[in-house]
Amino acid sequence: KAGVTQTPRYLIKTRGQQVTLSCSPISGHRSVSWYQQTPGQGLQFLFEYFSETQRNKGNFPGRFSGRQFSNSRSEMNVSTLELGDSALYLCASSTGVGAYNEQFFGPGTRLTVL
Amino acid sequence: DQQVKQNSPSLSVQEGRISILNCDYTNSMFDYFLWYKKYPAEGPTFLISISSIKDKNEDGRFTVFLNKSAKHLSLHIVPSQPGDSAVYFCAANEVAGSNYKLTFGKGTLLTVNP
């Protein structure tokens, strides 16, 4: 069974631009969660989607948004990029909502904002 | 306010010995705890979990201990192997109504020397 895939793997943007990251979950998984990993803050939960609906949301500004499609693929969008948005963005898929369901992570998208 | 703390950024042990990774938390509402392992250029992978109603969970070489009164979690790896060298994250889950929040520590880099 193929794992979680994320595209692109690396991205360089400049301040003020916007970016869209993509995540394809494991076949059959309907939940997709997004995380931001930075050296200073560690791993932080952004949001979770299940059956095209956002089910949970972390403490990030509205510049961070996401959506999920009917095939469970998910996209994350960051508008008006700031230098502090430079991070590794990870998505994880699972069969159900919540931490009690094992999450399988993708390799991440490394975003650099210049 | 860091609710999940991994106070040791790094740990080095000899192959065959025990590795003990520690995690402290402040939120008494956490009901479920998880450990993840992360290799460079890969996403985290789930290792082991424990419910707050238990004090120990074992899976092969990995054992997680939970001391609720001390708000302390530890992961024991016995015997340690060079392939265990990775960053280890502890995470804690809090349920609030229909939402949940997963909070991660900043990770501990374990190096197992042959």
PDB file of C-alpha atoms in Angstrom:
ATOM      1  CA  LYS A   1       0.000   0.000   0.000  1.00  0.00           C
ATOM      2  CA  ALA A   2       1.471   3.362  -1.004  1.00  0.00           C
ATOM      3  CA  GLY A   3       2.246   5.795   1.789  1.00  0.00           C
ATOM      4  CA  VAL A   4       1.283   9.410   2.228  1.00  0.00           C
ATOM      5  CA  THR A   5       2.682  11.581  -0.531  1.00  0.00           C
ATOM      6  CA  GLN A   6       3.281  15.297  -0.418  1.00  0.00           C
ATOM      7  CA  THR A   7       4.075  17.645  -3.263  1.00  0.00           C
ATOM      8  CA  PRO A   8       6.199  19.534  -3.814  1.00  0.00           C
ATOM      9  CA  ARG A   9       8.988  18.355  -1.538  1.00  0.00           C
ATOM     10  CA  TYR A  10      10.786  21.703  -1.610  1.00  0.00           C
ATOM     11  CA  LEU A  11       9.540  25.193  -2.289  1.00  0.00           C
ATOM     12  CA  ILE A  12      11.082  28.651  -2.211  1.00  0.00           C
ATOM     13  CA  LYS A  13       8.850  31.700  -2.082  1.00  0.00           C
ATOM     14  CA  THR A  14       9.222  35.374  -1.235  1.00  0.00           C
ATOM     15  CA  ARG A  15       7.405  37.374   1.394  1.00  0.00           C
ATOM     16  CA  GLY A  16       3.887  38.369   0.427  1.00  0.00           C
ATOM     17  CA  GLN A  17       3.374  35.497  -1.989  1.00  0.00           C
ATOM     18  CA  GLN A  18       0.990  32.639  -1.413  1.00  0.00           C
ATOM     19  CA  VAL A  19       1.619  28.940  -1.601  1.00  0.00           C
ATOM     20  CA  THR A  20      -0.425  25.758  -1.983  1.00  0.00           C
ATOM     21  CA  LEU A  21       0.817  22.413  -0.718  1.00  0.00           C
ATOM     22  CA  SER A  22      -0.723  19.084  -1.618  1.00  0.00           C
ATOM     23  CA  CYS A  23      -1.173  15.853   0.309  1.00  0.00           C
ATOM     24  CA  SER A  24      -2.430  12.489  -0.950  1.00  0.00           C
ATOM     25  CA  PRO A  25      -3.397  10.177   1.907  1.00  0.00           C
ATOM     26  CA  ILE A  26      -3.079   6.434   2.078  1.00  0.00           C
ATOM     27  CA  SER A  27      -5.822   4.763   0.072  1.00  0.00           C
ATOM     28  CA  GLY A  28      -8.892   4.304   2.255  1.00  0.00           C
ATOM     29  CA  HIS A  29      -7.894   6.966   4.769  1.00  0.00           C
ATOM     30  CA  ARG A  30     -10.437   9.734   5.064  1.00  0.00           C
ATOM     31  CA  SER A  31      -8.730  11.946   7.632  1.00  0.00           C
ATOM     32  CA  VAL A  32      -5.890  14.289   6.764  1.00  0.00           C
ATOM     33  CA  SER A  33      -4.098  16.439   9.323  1.00  0.00           C
ATOM     34  CA  TRP A  34      -1.531  19.150   8.708  1.00  0.00           C
ATOM     35  CA  TYR A  35       1.378  20.114  10.953  1.00  0.00           C
ATOM     36  CA  GLN A  36       4.082  22.748  10.906  1.00  0.00           C
ATOM     37  CA  GLN A  37       7.530  21.855  12.166  1.00  0.00           C
ATOM     38  CA  THR A  38      10.075  24.531  13.041  1.00  0.00           C
ATOM     39  CA  PRO A  39      13.253  24.299  15.121  1.00  0.00           C
ATOM     40  CA  GLY A  40      11.933  26.773  17.675  1.00  0.00           C
ATOM     41  CA  GLN A  41       8.363  25.525  18.088  1.00  0.00           C
ATOM     42  CA  GLY A  42       8.633  21.870  17.219  1.00  0.00           C
ATOM     43  CA  LEU A  43       5.602  20.179  15.676  1.00  0.00           C
ATOM     44  CA  GLN A  44       2.409  22.202  15.784  1.00  0.00           C
ATOM     45  CA  PHE A  45      -1.041  21.082  14.699  1.00  0.00           C
ATOM     46  CA  LEU A  46      -2.617  23.197  11.986  1.00  0.00           C
ATOM     47  CA  PHE A  47      -5.913  21.513  11.159  1.00  0.00           C
ATOM     48  CA  GLU A  48      -7.620  18.235  10.340  1.00  0.00           C
ATOM     49  CA  TYR A  49     -10.060  17.367   7.599  1.00  0.00           C
ATOM     50  CA  PHE A  50     -12.394  14.411   7.441  1.00  0.00           C
ATOM     51  CA  SER A  51     -14.843  13.763   4.615  1.00  0.00           C
ATOM     52  CA  GLU A  52     -14.198  17.211   3.146  1.00  0.00           C
ATOM     53  CA  THR A  53     -14.997  18.984   6.429  1.00  0.00           C
ATOM     54  CA  GLN A  54     -12.578  20.680   8.777  1.00  0.00           C
ATOM     55  CA  ARG A  55     -12.954  18.869  12.076  1.00  0.00           C
ATOM     56  CA  ASN A  56     -10.211  20.390  14.205  1.00  0.00           C
ATOM     57  CA  LYS A  57      -8.129  23.515  14.068  1.00  0.00           C
ATOM     58  CA  GLY A  58      -4.960  24.623  15.819  1.00  0.00           C
ATOM     59  CA  ASN A  59      -3.909  28.115  16.829  1.00  0.00           C
ATOM     60  CA  PHE A  60      -2.754  29.537  13.532  1.00  0.00           C
ATOM     61  CA  PRO A  61      -3.841  32.769  11.844  1.00  0.00           C
ATOM     62  CA  GLY A  62      -6.405  32.827   9.088  1.00  0.00           C
ATOM     63  CA  ARG A  63      -3.635  33.062   6.491  1.00  0.00           C
ATOM     64  CA  PHE A  64      -3.396  29.298   6.883  1.00  0.00           C
ATOM     65  CA  SER A  65      -6.280  27.463   5.280  1.00  0.00           C
ATOM     66  CA  GLY A  66      -6.994  24.086   3.842  1.00  0.00           C
ATOM     67  CA  ARG A  67      -9.480  21.963   2.046  1.00  0.00           C
ATOM     68  CA  GLN A  68     -10.151  18.350   1.285  1.00  0.00           C
ATOM     69  CA  PHE A  69     -11.521  16.868  -1.879  1.00  0.00           C
ATOM     70  CA  SER A  70     -13.941  14.010  -2.368  1.00  0.00           C
ATOM     71  CA  ASN A  71     -11.045  11.617  -3.028  1.00  0.00           C
ATOM     72  CA  SER A  72      -9.599  12.608   0.401  1.00  0.00           C
ATOM     73  CA  ARG A  73      -6.658  14.477  -1.127  1.00  0.00           C
ATOM     74  CA  SER A  74      -5.993  17.674   0.760  1.00  0.00           C
ATOM     75  CA  GLU A  75      -4.407  21.008   0.034  1.00  0.00           C
ATOM     76  CA  MET A  76      -3.065  23.589   2.406  1.00  0.00           C
ATOM     77  CA  ASN A  77      -2.778  27.233   1.435  1.00  0.00           C
ATOM     78  CA  VAL A  78      -0.753  29.968   3.083  1.00  0.00           C
ATOM     79  CA  SER A  79      -1.403  33.497   1.902  1.00  0.00           C
ATOM     80  CA  THR A  80       0.731  36.608   2.375  1.00  0.00           C
ATOM     81  CA  LEU A  81       3.793  34.609   3.330  1.00  0.00           C
ATOM     82  CA  GLU A  82       6.009  35.800   6.169  1.00  0.00           C
ATOM     83  CA  LEU A  83       9.608  34.872   6.909  1.00  0.00           C
ATOM     84  CA  GLY A  84       8.410  32.961   9.971  1.00  0.00           C
ATOM     85  CA  ASP A  85       6.385  30.640   7.773  1.00  0.00           C
ATOM     86  CA  SER A  86       9.578  28.917   6.710  1.00  0.00           C
ATOM     87  CA  ALA A  87       9.134  25.405   8.011  1.00  0.00           C
ATOM     88  CA  LEU A  88       8.616  21.769   7.224  1.00  0.00           C
ATOM     89  CA  TYR A  89       4.929  21.157   6.583  1.00  0.00           C
ATOM     90  CA  LEU A  90       3.808  17.621   7.306  1.00  0.00           C
ATOM     91  CA  CYS A  91       0.551  15.965   6.554  1.00  0.00           C
ATOM     92  CA  ALA A  92      -0.707  12.785   8.131  1.00  0.00           C
ATOM     93  CA  SER A  93      -3.553  10.514   7.210  1.00  0.00           C
ATOM     94  CA  SER A  94      -5.619   8.132   9.285  1.00  0.00           C
ATOM     95  CA  THR A  95      -8.812   6.129   9.045  1.00  0.00           C
ATOM     96  CA  GLY A  96     -10.691   8.289  11.529  1.00  0.00           C
ATOM     97  CA  VAL A  97     -10.697  11.570  13.382  1.00  0.00           C
ATOM     98  CA  GLY A  98      -8.655  12.096  16.497  1.00  0.00           C
ATOM     99  CA  ALA A  99      -5.335  11.088  17.962  1.00  0.00           C
ATOM    100  CA  TYR A 100      -6.625   7.618  18.945  1.00  0.00           C
ATOM    101  CA  ASN A 101      -6.363   6.625  15.293  1.00  0.00           C
ATOM    102  CA  GLU A 102      -2.811   5.980  14.192  1.00  0.00           C
ATOM    103  CA  GLN A 103      -1.559   8.732  11.963  1.00  0.00           C
ATOM    104  CA  PHE A 104       0.746   8.031   9.057  1.00  0.00           C
ATOM    105  CA  PHE A 105       2.930  10.939   8.077  1.00  0.00           C
ATOM    106  CA  GLY A 106       4.223  11.973   4.699  1.00  0.00           C
ATOM    107  CA  PRO A 107       7.826  13.126   4.175  1.00  0.00           C
ATOM    108  CA  GLY A 108       6.845  16.786   4.309  1.00  0.00           C
ATOM    109  CA  THR A 109       7.218  19.878   2.160  1.00  0.00           C
ATOM    110  CA  ARG A 110      10.140  22.128   3.056  1.00  0.00           C
ATOM    111  CA  LEU A 111       9.012  25.741   2.531  1.00  0.00           C
ATOM    112  CA  THR A 112      11.579  28.526   2.534  1.00  0.00           C
ATOM    113  CA  VAL A 113      10.348  32.108   2.543  1.00  0.00           C
ATOM    114  CA  LEU A 114      12.897  34.715   1.461  1.00  0.00           C
TER     115      LEU A 114
ATOM    116  CA  ASP B   1       3.402  28.201  27.293  1.00  0.00           C
ATOM    117  CA  GLN B   2       4.881  24.826  26.458  1.00  0.00           C
ATOM    118  CA  GLN B   3       2.545  22.135  27.746  1.00  0.00           C
ATOM    119  CA  VAL B   4       4.704  19.214  26.611  1.00  0.00           C
ATOM    120  CA  LYS B   5       8.408  19.447  27.319  1.00  0.00           C
ATOM    121  CA  GLN B   6      11.276  17.251  26.291  1.00  0.00           C
ATOM    122  CA  ASN B   7      14.077  18.812  28.288  1.00  0.00           C
ATOM    123  CA  SER B   8      16.904  16.818  26.723  1.00  0.00           C
ATOM    124  CA  PRO B   9      17.565  17.939  23.147  1.00  0.00           C
ATOM    125  CA  SER B  10      19.894  14.998  22.654  1.00  0.00           C
ATOM    126  CA  LEU B  11      20.904  11.667  24.163  1.00  0.00           C
ATOM    127  CA  SER B  12      23.762   9.347  23.308  1.00  0.00           C
ATOM    128  CA  VAL B  13      23.888   5.681  24.363  1.00  0.00           C
ATOM    129  CA  GLN B  14      25.911   2.587  23.533  1.00  0.00           C
ATOM    130  CA  GLU B  15      24.431  -0.198  21.456  1.00  0.00           C
ATOM    131  CA  GLY B  16      22.862  -2.847  23.666  1.00  0.00           C
ATOM    132  CA  ARG B  17      22.250  -0.490  26.588  1.00  0.00           C
ATOM    133  CA  ILE B  18      18.989   1.086  27.638  1.00  0.00           C
ATOM    134  CA  SER B  19      17.807   4.389  26.187  1.00  0.00           C
ATOM    135  CA  ILE B  20      15.465   6.449  28.345  1.00  0.00           C
ATOM    136  CA  LEU B  21      13.719   9.402  26.789  1.00  0.00           C
ATOM    137  CA  ASN B  22      11.748  11.702  29.036  1.00  0.00           C
ATOM    138  CA  CYS B  23       8.769  13.961  28.600  1.00  0.00           C
ATOM    139  CA  ASP B  24       7.015  16.245  31.089  1.00  0.00           C
ATOM    140  CA  TYR B  25       3.611  17.811  30.704  1.00  0.00           C
ATOM    141  CA  THR B  26       1.605  20.417  32.550  1.00  0.00           C
ATOM    142  CA  ASN B  27      -1.975  19.883  31.363  1.00  0.00           C
ATOM    143  CA  SER B  28      -3.902  17.460  33.560  1.00  0.00           C
ATOM    144  CA  MET B  29      -6.571  17.184  30.860  1.00  0.00           C
ATOM    145  CA  PHE B  30      -4.305  15.131  28.586  1.00  0.00           C
ATOM    146  CA  ASP B  31      -5.857  11.688  28.243  1.00  0.00           C
ATOM    147  CA  TYR B  32      -3.634   9.928  25.734  1.00  0.00           C
ATOM    148  CA  PHE B  33       0.073  10.033  25.065  1.00  0.00           C
ATOM    149  CA  LEU B  34       2.081   8.973  22.023  1.00  0.00           C
ATOM    150  CA  TRP B  35       5.681   8.600  20.969  1.00  0.00           C
ATOM    151  CA  TYR B  36       6.825   9.151  17.410  1.00  0.00           C
ATOM    152  CA  LYS B  37      10.188   8.523  15.795  1.00  0.00           C
ATOM    153  CA  LYS B  38      11.526  10.626  12.971  1.00  0.00           C
ATOM    154  CA  TYR B  39      14.424   9.922  10.622  1.00  0.00           C
ATOM    155  CA  PRO B  40      15.925  12.754   8.540  1.00  0.00           C
ATOM    156  CA  ALA B  41      13.987  13.524   5.366  1.00  0.00           C
ATOM    157  CA  GLU B  42      11.084  11.347   6.492  1.00  0.00           C
ATOM    158  CA  GLY B  43       7.853  12.056   8.320  1.00  0.00           C
ATOM    159  CA  PRO B  44       7.381  10.899  11.912  1.00  0.00           C
ATOM    160  CA  THR B  45       6.267   7.317  12.429  1.00  0.00           C
ATOM    161  CA  PHE B  46       4.106   6.189  15.303  1.00  0.00           C
ATOM    162  CA  LEU B  47       5.937   4.115  17.875  1.00  0.00           C
ATOM    163  CA  ILE B  48       3.818   3.459  20.912  1.00  0.00           C
ATOM    164  CA  SER B  49       1.012   5.039  22.917  1.00  0.00           C
ATOM    165  CA  ILE B  50      -0.509   4.925  26.376  1.00  0.00           C
ATOM    166  CA  SER B  51      -3.851   5.890  27.795  1.00  0.00           C
ATOM    167  CA  SER B  52      -3.958   8.030  30.912  1.00  0.00           C
ATOM    168  CA  ILE B  53      -5.702   5.218  32.765  1.00  0.00           C
ATOM    169  CA  LYS B  54      -2.626   3.022  32.450  1.00  0.00           C
ATOM    170  CA  ASP B  55       0.874   3.399  33.807  1.00  0.00           C
ATOM    171  CA  LYS B  56       2.762   1.127  31.432  1.00  0.00           C
ATOM    172  CA  ASN B  57       2.533  -0.125  27.877  1.00  0.00           C
ATOM    173  CA  GLU B  58       5.007  -2.458  26.244  1.00  0.00           C
ATOM    174  CA  ASP B  59       5.671  -3.323  22.614  1.00  0.00           C
ATOM    175  CA  GLY B  60       8.763  -5.401  21.961  1.00  0.00           C
ATOM    176  CA  ARG B  61      11.856  -3.397  22.831  1.00  0.00           C
ATOM    177  CA  PHE B  62       9.788  -0.299  23.559  1.00  0.00           C
ATOM    178  CA  THR B  63       8.056   0.460  26.855  1.00  0.00           C
ATOM    179  CA  VAL B  64       6.285   3.650  27.784  1.00  0.00           C
ATOM    180  CA  PHE B  65       5.757   4.565  31.436  1.00  0.00           C
ATOM    181  CA  LEU B  66       3.297   7.158  32.653  1.00  0.00           C
ATOM    182  CA  ASN B  67       3.458   8.788  36.077  1.00  0.00           C
ATOM    183  CA  LYS B  68       0.338  10.921  36.282  1.00  0.00           C
ATOM    184  CA  SER B  69       1.065  12.382  39.695  1.00  0.00           C
ATOM    185  CA  ALA B  70       4.414  13.652  38.441  1.00  0.00           C
ATOM    186  CA  LYS B  71       3.009  14.479  34.996  1.00  0.00           C
ATOM    187  CA  HIS B  72       5.904  12.568  33.535  1.00  0.00           C
ATOM    188  CA  LEU B  73       6.203  10.194  30.607  1.00  0.00           C
ATOM    189  CA  SER B  74       9.191   8.119  29.602  1.00  0.00           C
ATOM    190  CA  LEU B  75      10.105   5.830  26.727  1.00  0.00           C
ATOM    191  CA  HIS B  76      12.496   2.977  27.378  1.00  0.00           C
ATOM    192  CA  ILE B  77      14.265   1.219  24.526  1.00  0.00           C
ATOM    193  CA  VAL B  78      15.981  -2.032  25.481  1.00  0.00           C
ATOM    194  CA  PRO B  79      18.329  -3.045  24.012  1.00  0.00           C
ATOM    195  CA  SER B  80      19.185   0.020  21.952  1.00  0.00           C
ATOM    196  CA  GLN B  81      20.269  -0.523  18.356  1.00  0.00           C
ATOM    197  CA  PRO B  82      22.060   1.810  15.920  1.00  0.00           C
ATOM    198  CA  GLY B  83      18.887   1.859  13.786  1.00  0.00           C
ATOM    199  CA  ASP B  84      17.086   3.499  16.692  1.00  0.00           C
ATOM    200  CA  SER B  85      19.097   6.659  16.095  1.00  0.00           C
ATOM    201  CA  ALA B  86      16.447   9.272  15.285  1.00  0.00           C
ATOM    202  CA  VAL B  87      14.527  12.180  16.758  1.00  0.00           C
ATOM    203  CA  TYR B  88      11.844  11.090  19.199  1.00  0.00           C
ATOM    204  CA  PHE B  89       8.775  13.191  19.816  1.00  0.00           C
ATOM    205  CA  CYS B  90       6.298  12.736  22.612  1.00  0.00           C
ATOM    206  CA  ALA B  91       2.775  13.990  22.064  1.00  0.00           C
ATOM    207  CA  ALA B  92      -0.252  14.418  24.286  1.00  0.00           C
ATOM    208  CA  ASN B  93      -3.898  14.474  23.367  1.00  0.00           C
ATOM    209  CA  GLU B  94      -6.610  16.608  24.916  1.00  0.00           C
ATOM    210  CA  VAL B  95     -10.270  16.261  24.068  1.00  0.00           C
ATOM    211  CA  ALA B  96     -12.452  19.346  24.353  1.00  0.00           C
ATOM    212  CA  GLY B  97     -16.036  18.641  23.414  1.00  0.00           C
ATOM    213  CA  SER B  98     -16.041  17.300  19.882  1.00  0.00           C
ATOM    214  CA  ASN B  99     -12.560  18.609  19.213  1.00  0.00           C
ATOM    215  CA  TYR B 100      -9.207  17.255  20.101  1.00  0.00           C
ATOM    216  CA  LYS B 101      -5.802  18.839  20.274  1.00  0.00           C
ATOM    217  CA  LEU B 102      -2.517  17.014  19.864  1.00  0.00           C
ATOM    218  CA  THR B 103       0.454  18.812  21.422  1.00  0.00           C
ATOM    219  CA  PHE B 104       4.004  17.735  20.628  1.00  0.00           C
ATOM    220  CA  GLY B 105       7.249  18.186  22.461  1.00  0.00           C
ATOM    221  CA  LYS B 106      10.228  19.595  20.568  1.00  0.00           C
ATOM    222  CA  GLY B 107      11.925  16.251  20.282  1.00  0.00           C
ATOM    223  CA  THR B 108      15.030  14.469  21.549  1.00  0.00           C
ATOM    224  CA  LEU B 109      17.763  13.331  19.190  1.00  0.00           C
ATOM    225  CA  LEU B 110      18.846   9.832  20.157  1.00  0.00           C
ATOM    226  CA  THR B 111      22.190   8.572  18.916  1.00  0.00           C
ATOM    227  CA  VAL B 112      23.009   4.909  19.462  1.00  0.00           C
ATOM    228  CA  ASN B 113      26.718   4.257  19.031  1.00  0.00           C
ATOM    229  CA  PRO B 114      27.904   0.839  17.775  1.00  0.00           C
TER     230      PRO B 114
END
